[in-house]
Coordinates of N, CA and C in Angstrom, one line a residue:
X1 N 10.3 -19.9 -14.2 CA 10.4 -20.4 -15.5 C 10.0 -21.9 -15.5
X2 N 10.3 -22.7 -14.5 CA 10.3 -24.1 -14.5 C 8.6 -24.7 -14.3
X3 N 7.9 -23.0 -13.5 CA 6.8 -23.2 -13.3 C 5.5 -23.1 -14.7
X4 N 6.3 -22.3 -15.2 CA 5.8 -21.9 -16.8 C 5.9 -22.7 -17.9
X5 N 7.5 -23.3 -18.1 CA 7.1 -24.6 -18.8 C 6.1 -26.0 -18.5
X6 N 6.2 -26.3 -16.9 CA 5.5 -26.9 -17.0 C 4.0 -27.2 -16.8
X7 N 3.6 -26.0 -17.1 CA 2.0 -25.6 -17.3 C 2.2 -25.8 -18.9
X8 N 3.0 -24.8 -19.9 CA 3.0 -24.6 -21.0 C 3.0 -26.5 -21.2
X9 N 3.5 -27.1 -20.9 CA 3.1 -28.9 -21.5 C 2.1 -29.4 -21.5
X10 N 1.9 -29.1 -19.5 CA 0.6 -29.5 -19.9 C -0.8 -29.0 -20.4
X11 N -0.9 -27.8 -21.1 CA -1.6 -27.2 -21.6 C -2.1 -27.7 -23.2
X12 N -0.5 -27.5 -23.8 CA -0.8 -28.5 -24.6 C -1.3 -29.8 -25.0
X13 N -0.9 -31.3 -24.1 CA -1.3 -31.9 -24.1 C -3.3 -32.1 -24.0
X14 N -3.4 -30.8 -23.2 CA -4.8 -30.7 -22.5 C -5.6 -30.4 -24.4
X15 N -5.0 -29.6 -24.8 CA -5.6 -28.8 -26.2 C -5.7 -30.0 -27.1
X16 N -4.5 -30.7 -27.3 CA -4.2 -32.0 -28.4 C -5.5 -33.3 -27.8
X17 N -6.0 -33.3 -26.8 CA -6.8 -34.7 -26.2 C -8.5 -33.7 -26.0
X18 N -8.7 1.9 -18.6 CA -7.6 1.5 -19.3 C -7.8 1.4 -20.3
X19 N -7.2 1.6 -21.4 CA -7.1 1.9 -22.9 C -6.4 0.8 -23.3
X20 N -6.7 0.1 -24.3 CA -6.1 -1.3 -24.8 C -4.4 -0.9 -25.0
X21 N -3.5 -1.8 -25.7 CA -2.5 -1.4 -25.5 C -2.0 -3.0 -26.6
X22 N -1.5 -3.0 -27.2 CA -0.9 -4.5 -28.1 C 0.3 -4.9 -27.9
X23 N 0.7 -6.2 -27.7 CA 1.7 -6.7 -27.8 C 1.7 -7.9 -28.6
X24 N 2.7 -8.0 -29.1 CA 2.8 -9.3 -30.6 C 3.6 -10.4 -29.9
X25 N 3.8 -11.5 -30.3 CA 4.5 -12.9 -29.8 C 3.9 -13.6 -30.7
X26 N 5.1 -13.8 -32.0 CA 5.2 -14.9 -32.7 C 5.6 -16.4 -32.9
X27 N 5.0 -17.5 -32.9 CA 5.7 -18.6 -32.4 C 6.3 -19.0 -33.5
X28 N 6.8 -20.4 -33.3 CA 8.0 -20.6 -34.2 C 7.4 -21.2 -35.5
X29 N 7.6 -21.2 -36.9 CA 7.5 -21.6 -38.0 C 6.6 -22.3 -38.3
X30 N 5.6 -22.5 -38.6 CA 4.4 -23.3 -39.4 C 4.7 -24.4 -40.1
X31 N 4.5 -25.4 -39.8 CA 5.1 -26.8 -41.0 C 3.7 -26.8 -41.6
X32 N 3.9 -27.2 -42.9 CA 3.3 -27.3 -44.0 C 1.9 -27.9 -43.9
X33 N 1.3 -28.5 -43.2 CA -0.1 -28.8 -42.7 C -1.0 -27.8 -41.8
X34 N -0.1 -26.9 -41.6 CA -0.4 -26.0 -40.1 C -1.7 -25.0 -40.5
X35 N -2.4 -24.7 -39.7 CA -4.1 -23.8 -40.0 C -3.4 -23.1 -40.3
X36 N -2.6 -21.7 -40.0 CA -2.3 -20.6 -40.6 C -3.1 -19.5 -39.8
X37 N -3.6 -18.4 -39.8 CA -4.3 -17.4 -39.4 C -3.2 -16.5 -37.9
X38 N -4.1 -15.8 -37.5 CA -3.9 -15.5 -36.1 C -4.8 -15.9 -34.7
X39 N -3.9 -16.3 -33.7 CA -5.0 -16.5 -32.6 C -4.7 -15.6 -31.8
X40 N -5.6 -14.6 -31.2 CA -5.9 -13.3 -30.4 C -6.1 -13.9 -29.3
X41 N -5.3 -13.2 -28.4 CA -5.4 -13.6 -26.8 C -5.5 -12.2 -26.3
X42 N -6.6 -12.1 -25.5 CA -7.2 -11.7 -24.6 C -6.5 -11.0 -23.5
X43 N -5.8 -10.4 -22.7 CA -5.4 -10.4 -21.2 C -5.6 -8.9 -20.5
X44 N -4.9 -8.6 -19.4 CA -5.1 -7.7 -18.8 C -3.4 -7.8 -18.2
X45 N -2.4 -7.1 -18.6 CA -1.1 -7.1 -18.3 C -0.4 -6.7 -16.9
X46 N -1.0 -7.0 -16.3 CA -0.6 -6.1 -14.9 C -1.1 -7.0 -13.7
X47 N -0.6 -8.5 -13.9 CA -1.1 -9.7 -13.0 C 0.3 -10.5 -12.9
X48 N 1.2 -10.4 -12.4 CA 3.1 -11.1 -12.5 C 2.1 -12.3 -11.4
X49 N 3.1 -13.4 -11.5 CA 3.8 -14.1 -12.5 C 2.9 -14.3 -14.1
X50 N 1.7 -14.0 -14.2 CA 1.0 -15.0 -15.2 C 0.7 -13.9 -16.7
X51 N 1.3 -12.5 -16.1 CA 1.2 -11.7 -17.1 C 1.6 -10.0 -17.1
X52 N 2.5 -10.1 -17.9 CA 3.1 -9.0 -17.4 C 4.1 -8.0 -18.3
X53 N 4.5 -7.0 -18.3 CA 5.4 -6.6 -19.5 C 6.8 -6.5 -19.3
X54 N 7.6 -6.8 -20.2 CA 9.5 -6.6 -20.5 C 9.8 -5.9 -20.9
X55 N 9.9 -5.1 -21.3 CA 10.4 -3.5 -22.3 C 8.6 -3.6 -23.1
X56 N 8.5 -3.9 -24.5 CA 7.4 -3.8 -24.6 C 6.6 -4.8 -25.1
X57 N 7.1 -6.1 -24.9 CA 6.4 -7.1 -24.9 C 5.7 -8.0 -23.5
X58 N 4.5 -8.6 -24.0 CA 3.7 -9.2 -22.6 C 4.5 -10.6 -23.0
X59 N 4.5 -10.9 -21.6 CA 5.7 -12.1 -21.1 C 4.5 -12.6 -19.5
X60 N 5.3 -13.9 -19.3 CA 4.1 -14.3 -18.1 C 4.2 -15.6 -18.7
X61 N 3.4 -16.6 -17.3 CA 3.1 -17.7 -17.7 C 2.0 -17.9 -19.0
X62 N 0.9 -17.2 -18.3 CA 0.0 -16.9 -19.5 C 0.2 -16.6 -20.9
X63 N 1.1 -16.3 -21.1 CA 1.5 -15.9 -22.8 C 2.2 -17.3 -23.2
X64 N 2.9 -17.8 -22.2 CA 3.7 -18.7 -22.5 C 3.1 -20.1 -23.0
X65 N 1.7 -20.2 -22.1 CA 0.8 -21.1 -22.6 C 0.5 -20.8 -23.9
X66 N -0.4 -19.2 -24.3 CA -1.0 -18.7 -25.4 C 0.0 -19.4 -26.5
X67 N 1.3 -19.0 -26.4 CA 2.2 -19.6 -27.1 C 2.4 -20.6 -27.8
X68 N 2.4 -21.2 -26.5 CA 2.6 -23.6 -27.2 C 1.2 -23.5 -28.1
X69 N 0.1 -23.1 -27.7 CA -0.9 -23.6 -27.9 C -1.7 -22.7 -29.6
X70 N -0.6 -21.5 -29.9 CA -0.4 -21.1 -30.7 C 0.3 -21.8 -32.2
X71 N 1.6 -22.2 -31.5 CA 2.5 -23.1 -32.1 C 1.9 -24.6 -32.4
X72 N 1.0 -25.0 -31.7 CA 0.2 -26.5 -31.6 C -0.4 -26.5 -33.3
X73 N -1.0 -25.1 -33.3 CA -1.8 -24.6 -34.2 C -1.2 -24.5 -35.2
X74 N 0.0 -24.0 -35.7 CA 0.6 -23.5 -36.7 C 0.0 -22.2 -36.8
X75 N -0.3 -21.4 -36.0 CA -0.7 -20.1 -35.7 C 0.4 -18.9 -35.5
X76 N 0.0 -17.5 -35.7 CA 1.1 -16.3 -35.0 C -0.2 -15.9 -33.7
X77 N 0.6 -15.6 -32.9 CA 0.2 -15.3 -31.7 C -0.3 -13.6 -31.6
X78 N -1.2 -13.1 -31.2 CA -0.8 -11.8 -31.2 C -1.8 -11.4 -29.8
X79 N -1.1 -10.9 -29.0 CA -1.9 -10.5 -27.6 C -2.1 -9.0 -27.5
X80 N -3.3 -9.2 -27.1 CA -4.0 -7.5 -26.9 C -4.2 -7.2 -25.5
X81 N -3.6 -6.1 -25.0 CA -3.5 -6.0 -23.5 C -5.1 -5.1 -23.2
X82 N -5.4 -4.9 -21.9 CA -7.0 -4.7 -21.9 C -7.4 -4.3 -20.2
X83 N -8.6 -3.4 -20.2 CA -8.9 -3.9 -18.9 C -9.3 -5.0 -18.6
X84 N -9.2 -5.3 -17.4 CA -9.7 -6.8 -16.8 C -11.1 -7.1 -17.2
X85 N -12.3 -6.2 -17.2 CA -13.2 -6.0 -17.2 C -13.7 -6.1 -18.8
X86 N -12.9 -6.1 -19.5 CA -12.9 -6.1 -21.2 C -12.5 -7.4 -21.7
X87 N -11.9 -8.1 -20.8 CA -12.0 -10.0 -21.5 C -12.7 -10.2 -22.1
X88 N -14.1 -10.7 -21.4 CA -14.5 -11.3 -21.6 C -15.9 -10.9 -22.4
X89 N -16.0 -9.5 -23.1 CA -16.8 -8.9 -23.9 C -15.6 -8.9 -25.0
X90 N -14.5 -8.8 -25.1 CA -13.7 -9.1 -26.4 C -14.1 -10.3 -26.7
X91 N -14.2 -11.7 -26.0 CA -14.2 -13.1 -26.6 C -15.4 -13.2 -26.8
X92 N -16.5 -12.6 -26.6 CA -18.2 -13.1 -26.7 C -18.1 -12.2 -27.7
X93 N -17.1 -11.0 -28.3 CA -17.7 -10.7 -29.3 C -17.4 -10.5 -30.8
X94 N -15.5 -11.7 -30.5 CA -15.2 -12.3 -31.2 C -13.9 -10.9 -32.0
X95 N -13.7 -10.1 -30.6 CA -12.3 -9.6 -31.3 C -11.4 -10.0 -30.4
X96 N -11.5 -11.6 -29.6 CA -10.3 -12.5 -29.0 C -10.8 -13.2 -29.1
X97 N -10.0 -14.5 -29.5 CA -10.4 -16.1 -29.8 C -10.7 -16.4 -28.5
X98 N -9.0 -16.2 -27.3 CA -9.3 -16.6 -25.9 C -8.8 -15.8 -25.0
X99 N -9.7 -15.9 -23.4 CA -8.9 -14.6 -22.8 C -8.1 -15.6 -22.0
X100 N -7.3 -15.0 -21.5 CA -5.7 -16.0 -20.5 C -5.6 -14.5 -19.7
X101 N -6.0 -14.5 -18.4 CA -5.4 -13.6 -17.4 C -5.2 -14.3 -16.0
X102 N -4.7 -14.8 -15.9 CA -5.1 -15.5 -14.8 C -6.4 -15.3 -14.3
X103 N -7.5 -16.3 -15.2 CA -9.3 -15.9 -14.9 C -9.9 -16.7 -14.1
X104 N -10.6 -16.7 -12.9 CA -11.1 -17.8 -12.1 C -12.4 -18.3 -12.7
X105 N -12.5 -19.5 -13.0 CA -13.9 -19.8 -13.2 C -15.1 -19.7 -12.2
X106 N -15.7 -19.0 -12.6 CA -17.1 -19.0 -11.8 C -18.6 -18.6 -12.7
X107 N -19.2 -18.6 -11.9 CA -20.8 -19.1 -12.6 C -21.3 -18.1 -12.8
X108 N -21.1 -17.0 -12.5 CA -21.7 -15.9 -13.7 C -20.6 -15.6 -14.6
X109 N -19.9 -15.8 -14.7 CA -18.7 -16.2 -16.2 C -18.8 -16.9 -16.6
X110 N -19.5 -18.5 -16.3 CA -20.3 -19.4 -17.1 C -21.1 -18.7 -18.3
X111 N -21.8 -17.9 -17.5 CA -23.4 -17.7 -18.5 C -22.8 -17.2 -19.3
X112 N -21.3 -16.6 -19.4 CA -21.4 -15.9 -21.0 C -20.4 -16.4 -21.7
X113 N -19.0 -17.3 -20.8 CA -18.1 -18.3 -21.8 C -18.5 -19.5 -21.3
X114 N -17.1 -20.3 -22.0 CA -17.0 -21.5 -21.4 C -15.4 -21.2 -21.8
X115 N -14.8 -22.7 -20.4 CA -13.7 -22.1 -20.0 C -13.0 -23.7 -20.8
X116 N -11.7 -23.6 -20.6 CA -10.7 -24.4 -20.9 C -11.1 -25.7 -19.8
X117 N -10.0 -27.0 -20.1 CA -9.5 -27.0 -18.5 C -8.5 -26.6 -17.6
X118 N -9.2 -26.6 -16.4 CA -8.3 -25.6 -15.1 C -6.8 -25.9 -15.3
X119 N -5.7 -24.7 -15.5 CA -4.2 -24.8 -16.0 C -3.7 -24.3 -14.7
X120 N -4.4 -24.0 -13.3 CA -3.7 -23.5 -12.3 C -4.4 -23.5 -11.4
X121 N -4.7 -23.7 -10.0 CA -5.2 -23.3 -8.8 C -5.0 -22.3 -8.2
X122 N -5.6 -21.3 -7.9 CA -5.0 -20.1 -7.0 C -6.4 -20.0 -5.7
X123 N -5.4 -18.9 -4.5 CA -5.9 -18.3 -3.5 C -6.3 -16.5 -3.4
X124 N -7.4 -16.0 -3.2 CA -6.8 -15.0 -2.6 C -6.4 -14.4 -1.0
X125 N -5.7 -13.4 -1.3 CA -5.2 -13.1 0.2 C -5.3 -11.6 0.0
X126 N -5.2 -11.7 1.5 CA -5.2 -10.1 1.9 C -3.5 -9.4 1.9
X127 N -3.3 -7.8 1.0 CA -2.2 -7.3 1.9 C -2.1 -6.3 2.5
X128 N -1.8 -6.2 3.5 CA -1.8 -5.2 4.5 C -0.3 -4.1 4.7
X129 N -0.4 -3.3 5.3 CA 1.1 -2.7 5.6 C 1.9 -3.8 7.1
X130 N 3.1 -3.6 7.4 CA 3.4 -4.2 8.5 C 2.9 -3.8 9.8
X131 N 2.4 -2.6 9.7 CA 2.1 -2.0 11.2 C 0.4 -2.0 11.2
X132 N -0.2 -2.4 10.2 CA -1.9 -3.1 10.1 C -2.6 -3.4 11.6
X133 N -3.4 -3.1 11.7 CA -4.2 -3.9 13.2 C -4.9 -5.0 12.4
X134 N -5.1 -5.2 10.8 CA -6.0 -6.3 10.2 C -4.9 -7.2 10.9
X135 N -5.4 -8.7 11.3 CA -4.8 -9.7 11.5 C -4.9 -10.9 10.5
X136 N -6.7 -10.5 10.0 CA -7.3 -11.8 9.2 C -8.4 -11.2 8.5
X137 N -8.9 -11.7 7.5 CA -10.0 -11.5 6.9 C -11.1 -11.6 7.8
X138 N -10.8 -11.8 9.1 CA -12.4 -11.3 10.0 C -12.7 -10.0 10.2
X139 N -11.2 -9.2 10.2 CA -11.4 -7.9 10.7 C -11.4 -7.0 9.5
X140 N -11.8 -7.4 8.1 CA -12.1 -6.6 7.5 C -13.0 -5.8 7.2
X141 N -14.4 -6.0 8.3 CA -15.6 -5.3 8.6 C -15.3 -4.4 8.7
X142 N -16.2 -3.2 7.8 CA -15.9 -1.9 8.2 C -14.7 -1.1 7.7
X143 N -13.7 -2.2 6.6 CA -13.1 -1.6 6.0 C -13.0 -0.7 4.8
X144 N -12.0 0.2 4.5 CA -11.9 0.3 3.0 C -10.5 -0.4 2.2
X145 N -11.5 -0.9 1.2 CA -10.7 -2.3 0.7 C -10.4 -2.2 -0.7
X146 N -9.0 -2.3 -1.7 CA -8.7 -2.2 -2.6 C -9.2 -3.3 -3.5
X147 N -9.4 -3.2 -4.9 CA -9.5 -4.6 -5.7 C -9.2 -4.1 -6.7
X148 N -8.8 -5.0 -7.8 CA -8.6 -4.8 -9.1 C -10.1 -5.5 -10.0
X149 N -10.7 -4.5 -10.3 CA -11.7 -4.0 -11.5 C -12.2 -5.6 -11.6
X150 N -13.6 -5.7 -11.2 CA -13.4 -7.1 -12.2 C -12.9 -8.5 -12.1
X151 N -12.4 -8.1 -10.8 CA -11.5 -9.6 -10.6 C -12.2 -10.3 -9.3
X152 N -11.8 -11.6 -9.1 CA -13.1 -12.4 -7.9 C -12.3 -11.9 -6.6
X153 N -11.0 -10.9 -6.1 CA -11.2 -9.9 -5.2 C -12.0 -9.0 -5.0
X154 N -12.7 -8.8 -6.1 CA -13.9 -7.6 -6.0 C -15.1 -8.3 -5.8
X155 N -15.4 -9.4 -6.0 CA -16.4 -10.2 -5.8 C -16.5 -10.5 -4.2
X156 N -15.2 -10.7 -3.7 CA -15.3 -11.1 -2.3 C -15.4 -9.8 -1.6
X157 N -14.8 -8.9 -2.1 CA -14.7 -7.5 -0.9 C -16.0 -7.3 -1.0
X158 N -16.5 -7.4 -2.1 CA -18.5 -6.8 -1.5 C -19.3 -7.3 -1.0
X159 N -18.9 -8.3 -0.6 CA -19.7 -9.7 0.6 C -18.9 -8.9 1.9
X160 N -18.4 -8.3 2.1 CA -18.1 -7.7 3.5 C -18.4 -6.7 4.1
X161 N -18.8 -7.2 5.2 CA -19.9 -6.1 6.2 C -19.5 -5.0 6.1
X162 N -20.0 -3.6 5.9 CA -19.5 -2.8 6.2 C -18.7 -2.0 5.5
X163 N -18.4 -2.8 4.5 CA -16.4 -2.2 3.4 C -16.9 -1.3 2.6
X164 N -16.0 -0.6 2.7 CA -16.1 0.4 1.5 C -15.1 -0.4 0.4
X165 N -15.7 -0.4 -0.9 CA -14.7 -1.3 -2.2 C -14.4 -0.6 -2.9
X166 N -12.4 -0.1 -3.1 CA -12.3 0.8 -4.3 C -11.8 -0.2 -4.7
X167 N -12.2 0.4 -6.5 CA -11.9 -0.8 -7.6 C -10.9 0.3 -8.2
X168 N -10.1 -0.5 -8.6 CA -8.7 0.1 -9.4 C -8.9 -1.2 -11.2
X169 N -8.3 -0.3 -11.8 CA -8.0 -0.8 -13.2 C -6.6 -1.5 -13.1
X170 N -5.6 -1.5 -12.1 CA -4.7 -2.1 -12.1 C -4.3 -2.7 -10.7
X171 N -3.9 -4.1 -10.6 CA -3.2 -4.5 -8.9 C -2.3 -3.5 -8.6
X172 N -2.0 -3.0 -9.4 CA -0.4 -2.0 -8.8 C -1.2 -0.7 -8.7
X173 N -2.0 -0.5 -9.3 CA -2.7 1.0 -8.5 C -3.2 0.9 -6.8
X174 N -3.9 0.1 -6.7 CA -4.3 -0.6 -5.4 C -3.1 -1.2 -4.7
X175 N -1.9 -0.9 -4.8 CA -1.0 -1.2 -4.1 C -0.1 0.0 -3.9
X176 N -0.6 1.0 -4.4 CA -0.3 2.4 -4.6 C -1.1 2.8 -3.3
X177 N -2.2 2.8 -3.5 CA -3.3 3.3 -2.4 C -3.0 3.0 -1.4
X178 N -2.5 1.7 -1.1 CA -2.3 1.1 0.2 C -1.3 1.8 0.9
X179 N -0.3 1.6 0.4 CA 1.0 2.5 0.4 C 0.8 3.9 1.0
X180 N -0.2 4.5 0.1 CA 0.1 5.9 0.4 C -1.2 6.3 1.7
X181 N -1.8 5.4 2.4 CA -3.0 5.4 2.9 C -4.1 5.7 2.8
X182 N -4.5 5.9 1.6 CA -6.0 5.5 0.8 C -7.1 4.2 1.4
X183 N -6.4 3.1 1.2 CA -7.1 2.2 2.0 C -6.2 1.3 2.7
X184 N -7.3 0.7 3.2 CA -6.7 0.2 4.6 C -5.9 -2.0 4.1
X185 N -6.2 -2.4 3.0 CA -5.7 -3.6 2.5 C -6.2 -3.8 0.9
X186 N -5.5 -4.6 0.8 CA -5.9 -5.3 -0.8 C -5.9 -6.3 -0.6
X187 N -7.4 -7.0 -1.6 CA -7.6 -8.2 -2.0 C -7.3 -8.7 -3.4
X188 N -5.8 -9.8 -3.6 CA -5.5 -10.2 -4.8 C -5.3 -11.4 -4.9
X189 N -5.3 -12.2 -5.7 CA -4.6 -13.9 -6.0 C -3.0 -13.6 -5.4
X190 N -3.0 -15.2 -4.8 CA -1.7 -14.9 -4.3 C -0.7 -14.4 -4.5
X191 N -0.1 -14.9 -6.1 CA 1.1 -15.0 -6.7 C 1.2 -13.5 -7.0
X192 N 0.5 -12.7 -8.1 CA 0.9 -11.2 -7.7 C 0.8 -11.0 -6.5
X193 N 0.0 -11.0 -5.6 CA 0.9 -10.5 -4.1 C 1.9 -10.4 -3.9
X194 N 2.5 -11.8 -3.8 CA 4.1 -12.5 -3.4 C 4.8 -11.7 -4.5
X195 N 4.4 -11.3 -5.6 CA 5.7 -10.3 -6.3 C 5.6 -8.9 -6.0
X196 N 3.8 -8.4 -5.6 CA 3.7 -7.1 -5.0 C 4.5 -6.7 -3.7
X197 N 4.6 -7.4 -3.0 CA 5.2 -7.6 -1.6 C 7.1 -7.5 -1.4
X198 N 7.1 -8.2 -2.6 CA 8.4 -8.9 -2.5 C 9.7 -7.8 -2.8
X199 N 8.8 -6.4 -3.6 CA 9.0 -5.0 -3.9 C 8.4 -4.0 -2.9
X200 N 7.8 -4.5 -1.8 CA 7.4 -3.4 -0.7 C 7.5 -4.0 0.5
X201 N 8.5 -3.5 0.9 CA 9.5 -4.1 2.3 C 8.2 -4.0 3.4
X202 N 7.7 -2.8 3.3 CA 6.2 -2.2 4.0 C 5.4 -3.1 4.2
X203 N 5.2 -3.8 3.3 CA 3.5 -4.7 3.1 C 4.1 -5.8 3.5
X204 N 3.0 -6.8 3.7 CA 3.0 -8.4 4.4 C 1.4 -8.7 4.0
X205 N 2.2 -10.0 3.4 CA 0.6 -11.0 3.2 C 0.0 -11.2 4.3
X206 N -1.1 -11.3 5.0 CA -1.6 -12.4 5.9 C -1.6 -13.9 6.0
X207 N -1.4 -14.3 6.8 CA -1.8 -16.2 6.5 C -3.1 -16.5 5.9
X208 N -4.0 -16.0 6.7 CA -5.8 -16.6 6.5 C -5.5 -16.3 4.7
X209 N -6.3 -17.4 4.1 CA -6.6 -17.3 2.9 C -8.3 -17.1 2.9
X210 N -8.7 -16.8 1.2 CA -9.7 -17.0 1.4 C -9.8 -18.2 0.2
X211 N -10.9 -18.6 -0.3 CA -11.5 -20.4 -0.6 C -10.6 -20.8 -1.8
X212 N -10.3 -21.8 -2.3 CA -9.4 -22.0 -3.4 C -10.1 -21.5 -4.8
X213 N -9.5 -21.4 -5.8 CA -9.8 -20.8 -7.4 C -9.5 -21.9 -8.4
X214 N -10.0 -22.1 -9.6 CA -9.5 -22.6 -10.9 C -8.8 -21.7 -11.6
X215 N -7.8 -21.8 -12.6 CA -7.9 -20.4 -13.7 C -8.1 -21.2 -14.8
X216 N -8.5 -21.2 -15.6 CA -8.7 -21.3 -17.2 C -8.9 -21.0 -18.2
X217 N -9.0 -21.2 -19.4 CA -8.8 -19.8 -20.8 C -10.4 -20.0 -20.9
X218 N -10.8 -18.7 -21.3 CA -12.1 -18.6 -22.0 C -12.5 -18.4 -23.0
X219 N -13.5 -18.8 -23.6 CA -13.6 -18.8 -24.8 C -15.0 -18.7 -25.3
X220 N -15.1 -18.5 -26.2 CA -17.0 -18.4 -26.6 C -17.5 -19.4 -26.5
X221 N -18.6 -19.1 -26.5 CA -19.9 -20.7 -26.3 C -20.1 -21.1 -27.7
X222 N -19.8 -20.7 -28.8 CA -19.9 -21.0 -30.3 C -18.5 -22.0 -30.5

């Protein structure tokens, strides 16, 4: 929470200078100058800490930003849950204002948004079971390797010699797989790991990371 507020500030500050599935979050009251409308946020619900669900609403840091930044507006917030892979064709085609999934900027997502500025740094990492011979991302030659759809773990597993890449529409399917021995690791951003893990006594992150990330909201080039 402490980490959520204070992104949610400085986000603000920054602004002022699978089958879809909906969830609503209205911010607080509109004072009488306020635009009015709705702002559509974009996400893919199955990424903890930055997005995730409570009974049946999406909750996460990510929403929490969408939020302030909702409220800045004099806006109602309303979030559309999504494949991962469906962002960023919702915002280019203008049925989401902005996508918020925890998104890494990179340069073939350039050519079709443009992003915020960076609200978070992330890593990804490998997770393995405890009894794994993987040690490190060297020995993942020749593996079969889980990713979530779309995400720059799937980017990195296909730069690897040899891998076989199953893409899952959810981190938690691919953490299913691993589990039940389908494949041999998953590549995710760290922070879902550390909560994927933190629920499977089984699994263990590795140390080795791989290169650092931006995340930032996207948005159309218009």
């Amino acid at each position: 929470k402490l980490i959520a507020a204070a992104l949610v500030g400085t986000m603000v500050l920054t602004m002022a200078g699978c089958t879809s599935k909906t969830a609503e979050t209205t911010g607080s009251e509109a004072s009488s100058d306020a635009a009015g409308g709705t702002l559509v946020m974009a996400t893919n619900a199955e990424f903890p800490p930055y997005e995730y669900y409570e009974g049946e609403n999406v909750v996460g840091i990510d929403a929490d930003i969408a939020a302030a930044v909702a409220d800045k507006l004099g806006m109602e917030l309303k979030i559309e849950d999504m494949a991962f892979d469906s962002i960023i064709p919702a915002v280019t085609s203008g049925k989401a204002d902005i996508g918020l999934a925890g998104m890494t900027v990179t340069e073939d997502r350039l050519e079709n948004v443009d992003f915020s500025d960076t609200y978070a740094h992330a890593t990804q990492v490998v997770i393995v079971k405890e009894d794994s011979d993987i040690a490190s991302p060297d020995d993942l030659e020749g593996k079969k390797i889980g990713v979530q759809l779309g995400t720059t773990g799937d980017i990195y597993a296909g730069d690897i010699k040899d891998a076989t890449v199953e893409r899952y529409n959810k981190g938690s399917d691919a953490i299913q797989a691993l589990k039940t021995g389908k494949i041999d690791c998953v590549i995710i951003d760290k922070q879902p790991a550390e909560a994927f893990v933190e629920k499977n006594d089984d699994l263990k992150i590795l140390d080795d990371t791989f290169d650092a990330e931006e995340y930032a909201i996207c948005i159309a080039k218009d």
